[in-house]
Amino acid sequence: MRQTDPSQPLATLMVATCNLLNLASAGRSFYPNQDPYHPAEFERKIDWLGERFRALNADILAVQEVWDEAAFKGALSRSGLHYGFAAVPGAENNATQNGAQGTPRVGLATRLQVEALQSFAEFPAGLHVEVPGLGVHRRFERPPLLATLRMKHGQQVNVLTAHLKSKRPKFLQDALGNPLEDRDDRKIAAQASLRSLIMRGVEATALRCIVVDLLQHTATPLVVMGDFNDTPHSVTTQLICATTEVAYDRSARDVALFNADDLQGEAALKKDVAYSHIHQGTPDVLDQILVSEEFLPHGRNSVGDVRRVDYFNDHLHEGRDRTRSDHGFVRALLRLKMPTPQPSAAAPGTATPGS
C-alpha cells in the first residue's frame, strides 16, 4: 500500500507512551527513601498530567510507573477527554488492594473496544538467568501488559506495553532495604551495573518471546510501546525487534518489529528533537513505539503505515520536579486500511451504466 494511494480509505489510530514518574496517590508511601506526595503536590501532578494527556489526545495511552490506578484515572479525568477503558493491573485500589507494592506497574487507557487484557509476570518456560548475588531471575519486575483491541471499522490490533529494568546499578540490600555492599567501591559499582544489564537483557529476551508468539503466522498488527531503558540501536532493543535479521532473511519480517520513527511518512517533520530522556546533559531515546510489518508502507502484508511521530519533551528543560515527568512522551499517528466499499447490487430490471 502506498502512503499516498487515494484509492484506499484509511482509518487513523493515535498511540502514545508516557512514563509518569511514580504516579501515586496523595499520602501513600511507595519507595522507602521517598516522601509521599502531600495533597497540594499530588493535585499539581495530576493537573499537569491531565494537560499533557489532552495535548496528546491519543486513542491509546500506554503508561509506566503507576503506583495507584485511582491516581491514573484521576489524571485522565483532568484531561477532559473520555476513555471508555483504563486499567493498571497490579495497581488496583479497592477493598483488598492498596495499589502496587514494591515496584510501579504499567497500564493502558483507550477509546477502542477492549477484547482481552493479559499481564505477563513470569518469563516463558525454560527462560531464566542467574544474576550474581541475586540468584535466578525468572520474572519481570514490571509485568508487560497485552491488550487486544478492535477499531470501529473492525480491524483488530494488539498493543503491548512494557517497562524494562533500568541501567541504575543493582546493589545488594537486605529485606529492609539496608545496603549490603560498599556503594562507593567502583569495582562493586561495576558488578551492580552488570546485574542490571543481565536483568534487562533477560527481560528483553522474554519480551521477544512474547512478540514472536503474537506475530508468527498471524496478520494481526502489533504495537509495542514503553520505556525500554535503552536506545533504539542498543543490543537489548534490537534483541526485542530482530530488525537486522530482515536484511538477509526476508521471512524474518513476519516476527520483526520496526521503530515507528524510522517509518514515518512525513519525513519533512523529522527534526533533531527525537529524544525522550536527558541523563547528565545527554539526550537519548528510551521511550519507543515499535510496530510490526503490517505497518510497513510497501510491505507484502501491509495493512497500514506510520504517518507521523512526535516527541513531547519541552518539559525536560524546565528543571527536575517530581510533579512532572523526567521522560518525554512519544506519540505516533498510525493509519490502517478500511474495508473497500462494495458497489450495491442493481435492482432487478434496472439498467446499469453502459448497458
mmCIF file of C-alpha atoms in Angstrom:
data_model
loop_
_atom_site.group_PDB
_atom_site.id
_atom_site.type_symbol
_atom_site.label_atom_id
_atom_site.label_comp_id
_atom_site.label_asym_id
_atom_site.label_seq_id
_atom_site.Cartn_x
_atom_site.Cartn_y
_atom_site.Cartn_z
ATOM 1 C CA MET A 1 0.000 0.000 0.000
ATOM 2 C CA ARG A 2 1.437 3.394 -0.994
ATOM 3 C CA GLN A 3 1.139 6.079 1.647
ATOM 4 C CA THR A 4 -0.405 8.476 -0.865
ATOM 5 C CA ASP A 5 -2.693 5.944 -2.566
ATOM 6 C CA PRO A 6 -6.017 7.849 -2.779
ATOM 7 C CA SER A 7 -7.996 4.772 -3.751
ATOM 8 C CA GLN A 8 -7.693 3.111 -0.342
ATOM 9 C CA PRO A 9 -9.737 4.626 2.524
ATOM 10 C CA LEU A 10 -7.710 4.855 5.732
ATOM 11 C CA ALA A 11 -8.618 4.984 9.409
ATOM 12 C CA THR A 12 -6.306 6.776 11.835
ATOM 13 C CA LEU A 13 -5.050 5.452 15.161
ATOM 14 C CA MET A 14 -3.153 7.744 17.538
ATOM 15 C CA VAL A 15 -0.994 5.937 20.103
ATOM 16 C CA ALA A 16 1.282 7.354 22.805
ATOM 17 C CA THR A 17 3.622 6.114 25.525
ATOM 18 C CA CYS A 18 4.140 8.023 28.784
ATOM 19 C CA ASN A 19 6.402 7.343 31.763
ATOM 20 C CA LEU A 20 4.509 9.120 34.553
ATOM 21 C CA LEU A 21 7.346 9.201 37.138
ATOM 22 C CA ASN A 22 5.991 7.497 40.241
ATOM 23 C CA LEU A 23 2.317 8.356 39.961
ATOM 24 C CA ALA A 24 0.961 7.542 43.419
ATOM 25 C CA SER A 25 -1.975 8.771 45.446
ATOM 26 C CA ALA A 26 -1.501 11.545 47.981
ATOM 27 C CA GLY A 27 -0.172 10.486 51.362
ATOM 28 C CA ARG A 28 0.763 6.927 50.448
ATOM 29 C CA SER A 29 4.325 5.605 50.679
ATOM 30 C CA PHE A 30 5.785 3.993 47.571
ATOM 31 C CA TYR A 31 9.594 3.836 47.859
ATOM 32 C CA PRO A 32 11.074 3.772 51.394
ATOM 33 C CA ASN A 33 13.537 6.563 50.562
ATOM 34 C CA GLN A 34 10.923 8.937 49.075
ATOM 35 C CA ASP A 35 8.340 11.021 50.865
ATOM 36 C CA PRO A 36 4.688 10.565 49.924
ATOM 37 C CA TYR A 37 3.036 13.275 47.846
ATOM 38 C CA HIS A 38 1.286 15.826 50.007
ATOM 39 C CA PRO A 39 -2.212 16.746 48.754
ATOM 40 C CA ALA A 40 -1.262 20.005 47.001
ATOM 41 C CA GLU A 41 1.701 18.323 45.312
ATOM 42 C CA PHE A 42 -0.499 15.461 44.132
ATOM 43 C CA GLU A 43 -3.046 17.896 42.701
ATOM 44 C CA ARG A 44 -0.296 19.646 40.727
ATOM 45 C CA LYS A 45 0.895 16.340 39.368
ATOM 46 C CA ILE A 46 -2.451 15.079 38.102
ATOM 47 C CA ASP A 47 -3.288 18.545 36.733
ATOM 48 C CA TRP A 48 -0.008 18.551 34.796
ATOM 49 C CA LEU A 49 -0.593 15.016 33.503
ATOM 50 C CA GLY A 50 -4.154 15.884 32.529
ATOM 51 C CA GLU A 51 -2.882 18.781 30.427
ATOM 52 C CA ARG A 52 -0.340 16.502 28.722
ATOM 53 C CA PHE A 53 -2.930 13.806 28.045
ATOM 54 C CA ARG A 54 -5.193 16.424 26.482
ATOM 55 C CA ALA A 55 -2.350 17.619 24.229
ATOM 56 C CA LEU A 56 -1.556 14.035 23.175
ATOM 57 C CA ASN A 57 -5.244 13.263 22.505
ATOM 58 C CA ALA A 58 -4.296 9.637 21.811
ATOM 59 C CA ASP A 59 -6.704 6.804 21.139
ATOM 60 C CA ILE A 60 -4.377 4.528 23.140
ATOM 61 C CA LEU A 61 -2.252 5.676 26.079
ATOM 62 C CA ALA A 62 0.417 3.239 27.273
ATOM 63 C CA VAL A 63 1.714 4.341 30.686
ATOM 64 C CA GLN A 64 4.513 3.325 33.027
ATOM 65 C CA GLU A 65 5.461 3.995 36.674
ATOM 66 C CA VAL A 66 1.946 3.923 38.093
ATOM 67 C CA TRP A 67 1.577 3.008 41.757
ATOM 68 C CA ASP A 68 -2.134 3.698 42.046
ATOM 69 C CA GLU A 69 -4.711 3.021 39.346
ATOM 70 C CA ALA A 70 -7.007 5.553 41.023
ATOM 71 C CA ALA A 71 -4.385 8.289 40.569
ATOM 72 C CA PHE A 72 -4.071 7.434 36.872
ATOM 73 C CA LYS A 73 -7.830 7.630 36.413
ATOM 74 C CA GLY A 74 -7.785 10.935 38.258
ATOM 75 C CA ALA A 75 -5.213 12.336 35.825
ATOM 76 C CA LEU A 76 -7.297 11.094 32.900
ATOM 77 C CA SER A 77 -10.350 12.902 34.252
ATOM 78 C CA ARG A 78 -8.351 16.156 34.419
ATOM 79 C CA SER A 79 -7.671 15.851 30.676
ATOM 80 C CA GLY A 80 -11.327 16.410 29.813
ATOM 81 C CA LEU A 81 -11.085 13.504 27.358
ATOM 82 C CA HIS A 82 -13.245 10.403 27.513
ATOM 83 C CA TYR A 83 -11.588 6.995 27.743
ATOM 84 C CA GLY A 84 -14.000 4.099 27.955
ATOM 85 C CA PHE A 85 -11.338 1.833 29.441
ATOM 86 C CA ALA A 86 -8.428 2.429 31.820
ATOM 87 C CA ALA A 87 -6.558 -0.179 33.858
ATOM 88 C CA VAL A 88 -3.257 -0.725 35.631
ATOM 89 C CA PRO A 89 -3.170 -4.417 36.600
ATOM 90 C CA GLY A 90 -1.384 -4.909 39.906
ATOM 91 C CA ALA A 91 -2.013 -1.304 40.998
ATOM 92 C CA GLU A 92 -5.740 -1.510 41.691
ATOM 93 C CA ASN A 93 -7.236 0.430 44.588
ATOM 94 C CA ASN A 94 -10.091 -1.446 46.207
ATOM 95 C CA ALA A 95 -11.118 -3.212 49.401
ATOM 96 C CA THR A 96 -8.391 -5.836 49.055
ATOM 97 C CA GLN A 97 -5.546 -3.982 47.317
ATOM 98 C CA ASN A 98 -3.913 -0.653 48.049
ATOM 99 C CA GLY A 99 -2.086 -0.026 44.801
ATOM 100 C CA ALA A 100 1.171 -1.554 43.575
ATOM 101 C CA GLN A 101 3.668 -2.839 46.118
ATOM 102 C CA GLY A 102 7.448 -2.882 45.746
ATOM 103 C CA THR A 103 7.569 -1.528 42.199
ATOM 104 C CA PRO A 104 5.209 0.510 39.993
ATOM 105 C CA ARG A 105 3.169 -1.056 37.183
ATOM 106 C CA VAL A 106 2.314 -0.385 33.552
ATOM 107 C CA GLY A 107 -1.187 0.428 32.364
ATOM 108 C CA LEU A 108 -3.381 1.426 29.479
ATOM 109 C CA ALA A 109 -6.224 3.776 28.619
ATOM 110 C CA THR A 110 -8.092 3.539 25.338
ATOM 111 C CA ARG A 111 -11.133 4.655 23.390
ATOM 112 C CA LEU A 112 -11.157 1.386 21.468
ATOM 113 C CA GLN A 113 -13.137 -1.725 22.295
ATOM 114 C CA VAL A 114 -11.096 -3.999 24.581
ATOM 115 C CA GLU A 115 -11.446 -7.674 23.741
ATOM 116 C CA ALA A 116 -8.764 -9.117 26.038
ATOM 117 C CA LEU A 117 -6.204 -7.990 28.621
ATOM 118 C CA GLN A 118 -3.265 -10.019 29.919
ATOM 119 C CA SER A 119 -0.257 -9.329 32.149
ATOM 120 C CA PHE A 120 2.907 -11.407 31.834
ATOM 121 C CA ALA A 121 4.565 -11.793 35.220
ATOM 122 C CA GLU A 122 6.611 -14.949 34.614
ATOM 123 C CA PHE A 123 9.184 -15.392 31.862
ATOM 124 C CA PRO A 124 8.337 -18.002 29.214
ATOM 125 C CA ALA A 125 9.021 -21.586 30.253
ATOM 126 C CA GLY A 126 12.690 -22.502 30.314
ATOM 127 C CA LEU A 127 13.921 -18.911 30.289
ATOM 128 C CA HIS A 128 15.807 -17.894 33.419
ATOM 129 C CA VAL A 129 19.223 -16.433 34.164
ATOM 130 C CA GLU A 130 21.481 -16.481 37.204
ATOM 131 C CA VAL A 131 22.204 -12.939 38.397
ATOM 132 C CA PRO A 132 25.390 -12.693 40.516
ATOM 133 C CA GLY A 133 24.468 -12.180 44.150
ATOM 134 C CA LEU A 134 20.729 -12.202 43.488
ATOM 135 C CA GLY A 135 20.031 -15.735 42.320
ATOM 136 C CA VAL A 136 17.821 -16.858 39.447
ATOM 137 C CA HIS A 137 15.841 -14.154 37.640
ATOM 138 C CA ARG A 138 12.531 -15.661 36.468
ATOM 139 C CA ARG A 139 10.030 -12.794 36.493
ATOM 140 C CA PHE A 140 9.529 -9.346 35.026
ATOM 141 C CA GLU A 141 9.985 -6.678 37.676
ATOM 142 C CA ARG A 142 7.149 -4.779 35.941
ATOM 143 C CA PRO A 143 4.927 -7.235 34.039
ATOM 144 C CA PRO A 144 4.234 -6.225 30.405
ATOM 145 C CA LEU A 145 0.581 -5.692 29.568
ATOM 146 C CA LEU A 146 -1.040 -7.031 26.401
ATOM 147 C CA ALA A 147 -4.331 -5.569 25.189
ATOM 148 C CA THR A 148 -6.277 -6.933 22.230
ATOM 149 C CA LEU A 149 -8.305 -4.060 20.807
ATOM 150 C CA ARG A 150 -10.755 -3.588 17.957
ATOM 151 C CA MET A 151 -11.157 -0.428 15.909
ATOM 152 C CA LYS A 152 -14.554 0.889 14.813
ATOM 153 C CA HIS A 153 -14.152 -0.449 11.279
ATOM 154 C CA GLY A 154 -13.396 -3.925 12.643
ATOM 155 C CA GLN A 155 -9.586 -4.129 12.452
ATOM 156 C CA GLN A 156 -8.084 -5.954 15.433
ATOM 157 C CA VAL A 157 -4.847 -4.590 16.923
ATOM 158 C CA ASN A 158 -2.599 -5.977 19.657
ATOM 159 C CA VAL A 159 -0.889 -3.430 21.921
ATOM 160 C CA LEU A 160 1.913 -4.458 24.287
ATOM 161 C CA THR A 161 3.094 -2.047 26.994
ATOM 162 C CA ALA A 162 6.491 -2.634 28.621
ATOM 163 C CA HIS A 163 8.906 -1.099 31.114
ATOM 164 C CA LEU A 164 12.262 -2.864 31.235
ATOM 165 C CA LYS A 165 14.842 -2.840 34.024
ATOM 166 C CA SER A 166 16.731 0.428 34.273
ATOM 167 C CA LYS A 167 20.508 0.902 33.951
ATOM 168 C CA ARG A 168 20.659 2.020 37.574
ATOM 169 C CA PRO A 169 23.178 -0.208 39.428
ATOM 170 C CA LYS A 170 21.508 -3.065 41.305
ATOM 171 C CA PHE A 171 23.292 -3.060 44.663
ATOM 172 C CA LEU A 172 22.633 -5.849 47.134
ATOM 173 C CA GLN A 173 20.469 -4.977 50.126
ATOM 174 C CA ASP A 174 18.634 -6.770 52.911
ATOM 175 C CA ALA A 175 14.884 -7.261 53.247
ATOM 176 C CA LEU A 176 14.549 -3.848 54.904
ATOM 177 C CA GLY A 177 16.415 -2.073 52.125
ATOM 178 C CA ASN A 178 19.671 -1.630 54.050
ATOM 179 C CA PRO A 179 22.810 -1.773 51.850
ATOM 180 C CA LEU A 180 24.932 -4.927 51.950
ATOM 181 C CA GLU A 181 27.679 -3.526 49.719
ATOM 182 C CA ASP A 182 30.004 -0.529 49.712
ATOM 183 C CA ARG A 183 28.392 1.661 47.064
ATOM 184 C CA ASP A 184 31.481 3.880 46.904
ATOM 185 C CA ASP A 185 33.664 0.974 45.768
ATOM 186 C CA ARG A 186 33.981 1.365 41.971
ATOM 187 C CA LYS A 187 34.523 -2.351 41.400
ATOM 188 C CA ILE A 188 31.367 -3.203 43.319
ATOM 189 C CA ALA A 189 29.522 -0.481 41.390
ATOM 190 C CA ALA A 190 30.591 -2.169 38.138
ATOM 191 C CA GLN A 191 29.223 -5.501 39.374
ATOM 192 C CA ALA A 192 25.962 -3.785 40.367
ATOM 193 C CA SER A 193 25.649 -2.338 36.835
ATOM 194 C CA LEU A 194 26.282 -5.804 35.412
ATOM 195 C CA ARG A 195 23.360 -7.151 37.455
ATOM 196 C CA SER A 196 21.068 -4.521 35.938
ATOM 197 C CA LEU A 197 22.307 -5.315 32.430
ATOM 198 C CA ILE A 198 21.706 -9.041 32.902
ATOM 199 C CA MET A 199 18.228 -8.407 34.266
ATOM 200 C CA ARG A 200 17.331 -6.036 31.434
ATOM 201 C CA GLY A 201 18.782 -8.466 28.896
ATOM 202 C CA VAL A 202 16.735 -11.430 30.061
ATOM 203 C CA GLU A 203 13.611 -9.249 30.281
ATOM 204 C CA ALA A 204 14.225 -8.187 26.669
ATOM 205 C CA THR A 205 14.597 -11.848 25.700
ATOM 206 C CA ALA A 206 11.355 -12.743 27.456
ATOM 207 C CA LEU A 207 9.588 -9.842 25.744
ATOM 208 C CA ARG A 208 10.980 -11.062 22.420
ATOM 209 C CA CYS A 209 9.442 -14.492 23.047
ATOM 210 C CA ILE A 210 6.051 -12.865 23.668
ATOM 211 C CA VAL A 211 6.409 -10.824 20.459
ATOM 212 C CA VAL A 212 7.230 -13.927 18.405
ATOM 213 C CA ASP A 213 4.166 -15.725 19.780
ATOM 214 C CA LEU A 214 1.991 -12.748 18.854
ATOM 215 C CA LEU A 215 3.352 -12.312 15.327
ATOM 216 C CA GLN A 216 4.302 -15.728 14.000
ATOM 217 C CA HIS A 217 1.971 -16.772 11.171
ATOM 218 C CA THR A 218 -0.643 -14.148 12.050
ATOM 219 C CA ALA A 219 -1.846 -10.986 10.311
ATOM 220 C CA THR A 220 -2.892 -9.029 13.403
ATOM 221 C CA PRO A 221 -0.916 -5.764 13.674
ATOM 222 C CA LEU A 222 1.163 -5.335 16.825
ATOM 223 C CA VAL A 223 2.260 -2.106 18.517
ATOM 224 C CA VAL A 224 4.838 -2.367 21.322
ATOM 225 C CA MET A 225 5.281 0.769 23.434
ATOM 226 C CA GLY A 226 7.007 1.773 26.595
ATOM 227 C CA ASP A 227 10.168 2.682 28.451
ATOM 228 C CA PHE A 228 12.881 0.288 27.267
ATOM 229 C CA ASN A 229 15.584 1.979 29.359
ATOM 230 C CA ASP A 230 17.837 1.679 26.333
ATOM 231 C CA THR A 231 18.218 3.307 22.931
ATOM 232 C CA PRO A 232 16.789 2.070 19.605
ATOM 233 C CA HIS A 233 20.127 0.660 18.416
ATOM 234 C CA SER A 234 21.113 -0.950 21.723
ATOM 235 C CA VAL A 235 21.598 -4.699 21.993
ATOM 236 C CA THR A 236 18.534 -5.104 24.210
ATOM 237 C CA THR A 237 16.186 -3.134 21.928
ATOM 238 C CA GLN A 238 17.449 -4.941 18.845
ATOM 239 C CA LEU A 239 17.008 -8.217 20.690
ATOM 240 C CA ILE A 240 13.305 -7.376 21.026
ATOM 241 C CA CYS A 241 12.960 -6.157 17.438
ATOM 242 C CA ALA A 242 15.261 -8.509 15.471
ATOM 243 C CA THR A 243 15.035 -5.943 12.658
ATOM 244 C CA THR A 244 18.552 -6.629 11.380
ATOM 245 C CA GLU A 245 17.630 -10.206 10.504
ATOM 246 C CA VAL A 246 15.340 -8.902 7.763
ATOM 247 C CA ALA A 247 18.355 -7.786 5.704
ATOM 248 C CA TYR A 248 19.397 -11.380 4.987
ATOM 249 C CA ASP A 249 16.165 -13.275 5.685
ATOM 250 C CA ARG A 250 13.004 -11.730 4.237
ATOM 251 C CA SER A 251 10.846 -14.257 6.070
ATOM 252 C CA ALA A 252 12.079 -12.687 9.332
ATOM 253 C CA ARG A 253 9.756 -9.732 8.708
ATOM 254 C CA ASP A 254 6.885 -11.885 9.939
ATOM 255 C CA VAL A 255 8.203 -11.646 13.507
ATOM 256 C CA ALA A 256 10.262 -8.440 13.371
ATOM 257 C CA LEU A 257 9.457 -5.061 14.895
ATOM 258 C CA PHE A 258 10.301 -1.678 13.378
ATOM 259 C CA ASN A 259 10.812 1.652 15.098
ATOM 260 C CA ALA A 260 7.899 3.901 14.174
ATOM 261 C CA ASP A 261 10.239 6.886 13.971
ATOM 262 C CA ASP A 262 12.108 5.235 11.096
ATOM 263 C CA LEU A 263 8.911 4.527 9.155
ATOM 264 C CA GLN A 264 7.066 7.829 9.395
ATOM 265 C CA GLY A 265 5.874 9.130 6.065
ATOM 266 C CA GLU A 266 6.113 12.845 6.757
ATOM 267 C CA ALA A 267 9.904 12.946 6.586
ATOM 268 C CA ALA A 268 9.886 16.744 6.466
ATOM 269 C CA LEU A 269 8.663 16.783 10.075
ATOM 270 C CA LYS A 270 11.668 14.804 11.323
ATOM 271 C CA LYS A 271 13.877 17.190 13.240
ATOM 272 C CA ASP A 272 16.726 16.789 15.676
ATOM 273 C CA VAL A 273 14.306 16.744 18.629
ATOM 274 C CA ALA A 274 13.757 12.996 18.834
ATOM 275 C CA TYR A 275 14.664 12.292 22.442
ATOM 276 C CA SER A 276 12.639 11.287 25.463
ATOM 277 C CA HIS A 277 15.121 11.468 28.345
ATOM 278 C CA ILE A 278 18.120 13.562 29.352
ATOM 279 C CA HIS A 279 20.808 11.937 31.508
ATOM 280 C CA GLN A 280 23.670 14.147 32.690
ATOM 281 C CA GLY A 281 23.010 16.566 29.849
ATOM 282 C CA THR A 282 22.891 13.935 27.106
ATOM 283 C CA PRO A 283 19.559 13.422 25.289
ATOM 284 C CA ASP A 284 18.520 9.844 24.498
ATOM 285 C CA VAL A 285 15.508 7.950 23.195
ATOM 286 C CA LEU A 286 14.455 5.466 25.878
ATOM 287 C CA ASP A 287 10.711 5.632 25.265
ATOM 288 C CA GLN A 288 9.867 3.961 21.987
ATOM 289 C CA ILE A 289 6.992 2.908 19.751
ATOM 290 C CA LEU A 290 7.647 -0.266 17.758
ATOM 291 C CA VAL A 291 5.341 -1.700 15.107
ATOM 292 C CA SER A 292 5.029 -4.959 13.205
ATOM 293 C CA GLU A 293 5.445 -5.434 9.449
ATOM 294 C CA GLU A 294 1.758 -4.704 8.912
ATOM 295 C CA PHE A 295 2.727 -1.016 9.204
ATOM 296 C CA LEU A 296 5.493 -1.153 6.585
ATOM 297 C CA PRO A 297 4.241 1.192 3.829
ATOM 298 C CA HIS A 298 5.217 -1.143 0.973
ATOM 299 C CA GLY A 299 5.224 -4.431 2.871
ATOM 300 C CA ARG A 300 3.815 -7.631 1.467
ATOM 301 C CA ASN A 301 1.402 -7.910 4.405
ATOM 302 C CA SER A 302 0.845 -4.179 4.920
ATOM 303 C CA VAL A 303 -2.492 -3.036 6.314
ATOM 304 C CA GLY A 304 -1.353 0.486 7.103
ATOM 305 C CA ASP A 305 1.553 2.828 7.704
ATOM 306 C CA VAL A 306 3.128 5.263 10.161
ATOM 307 C CA ARG A 307 2.189 8.795 9.204
ATOM 308 C CA ARG A 308 3.944 10.805 11.904
ATOM 309 C CA VAL A 309 5.863 10.523 15.194
ATOM 310 C CA ASP A 310 6.016 13.390 17.699
ATOM 311 C CA TYR A 311 8.128 13.898 20.821
ATOM 312 C CA PHE A 312 6.629 15.929 23.663
ATOM 313 C CA ASN A 313 9.766 16.791 25.624
ATOM 314 C CA ASP A 314 9.885 20.549 26.274
ATOM 315 C CA HIS A 315 9.254 19.963 29.984
ATOM 316 C CA LEU A 316 12.585 18.137 30.278
ATOM 317 C CA HIS A 317 14.255 21.571 30.178
ATOM 318 C CA GLU A 318 12.092 23.049 32.938
ATOM 319 C CA GLY A 319 14.095 21.577 35.821
ATOM 320 C CA ARG A 320 13.623 18.422 37.858
ATOM 321 C CA ASP A 321 10.261 18.342 39.595
ATOM 322 C CA ARG A 322 8.517 15.132 40.572
ATOM 323 C CA THR A 323 5.107 16.681 39.883
ATOM 324 C CA ARG A 324 6.118 16.426 36.219
ATOM 325 C CA SER A 325 7.850 13.526 34.461
ATOM 326 C CA ASP A 326 11.545 13.006 33.815
ATOM 327 C CA HIS A 327 10.661 11.399 30.467
ATOM 328 C CA GLY A 328 9.293 12.905 27.300
ATOM 329 C CA PHE A 329 6.123 11.415 25.853
ATOM 330 C CA VAL A 330 6.146 9.866 22.382
ATOM 331 C CA ARG A 331 3.131 9.799 20.066
ATOM 332 C CA ALA A 332 2.628 8.113 16.700
ATOM 333 C CA LEU A 333 -0.135 8.614 14.162
ATOM 334 C CA LEU A 334 -0.816 5.259 12.520
ATOM 335 C CA ARG A 335 -3.113 4.616 9.576
ATOM 336 C CA LEU A 336 -4.894 1.384 8.734
ATOM 337 C CA LYS A 337 -6.847 0.290 5.709
ATOM 338 C CA MET A 338 -10.599 0.349 5.956
ATOM 339 C CA PRO A 339 -12.731 -2.155 4.071
ATOM 340 C CA THR A 340 -13.238 -1.041 0.482
ATOM 341 C CA PRO A 341 -16.911 -0.158 -0.025
ATOM 342 C CA GLN A 342 -18.599 -2.669 -2.281
ATOM 343 C CA PRO A 343 -20.897 -1.332 -5.020
ATOM 344 C CA SER A 344 -24.521 -2.002 -4.251
ATOM 345 C CA ALA A 345 -26.251 -4.523 -6.469
ATOM 346 C CA ALA A 346 -28.554 -3.064 -9.104
ATOM 347 C CA ALA A 347 -32.253 -3.599 -8.515
ATOM 348 C CA PRO A 348 -33.937 -6.158 -10.785
ATOM 349 C CA GLY A 349 -34.883 -4.631 -14.115
ATOM 350 C CA THR A 350 -32.670 -1.564 -13.555
ATOM 351 C CA ALA A 351 -30.292 -0.759 -16.404
ATOM 352 C CA THR A 352 -26.641 -0.449 -15.406
ATOM 353 C CA PRO A 353 -24.365 2.208 -16.904
ATOM 354 C CA GLY A 354 -23.097 1.220 -20.339
ATOM 355 C CA SER A 355 -25.845 -1.341 -20.919
#
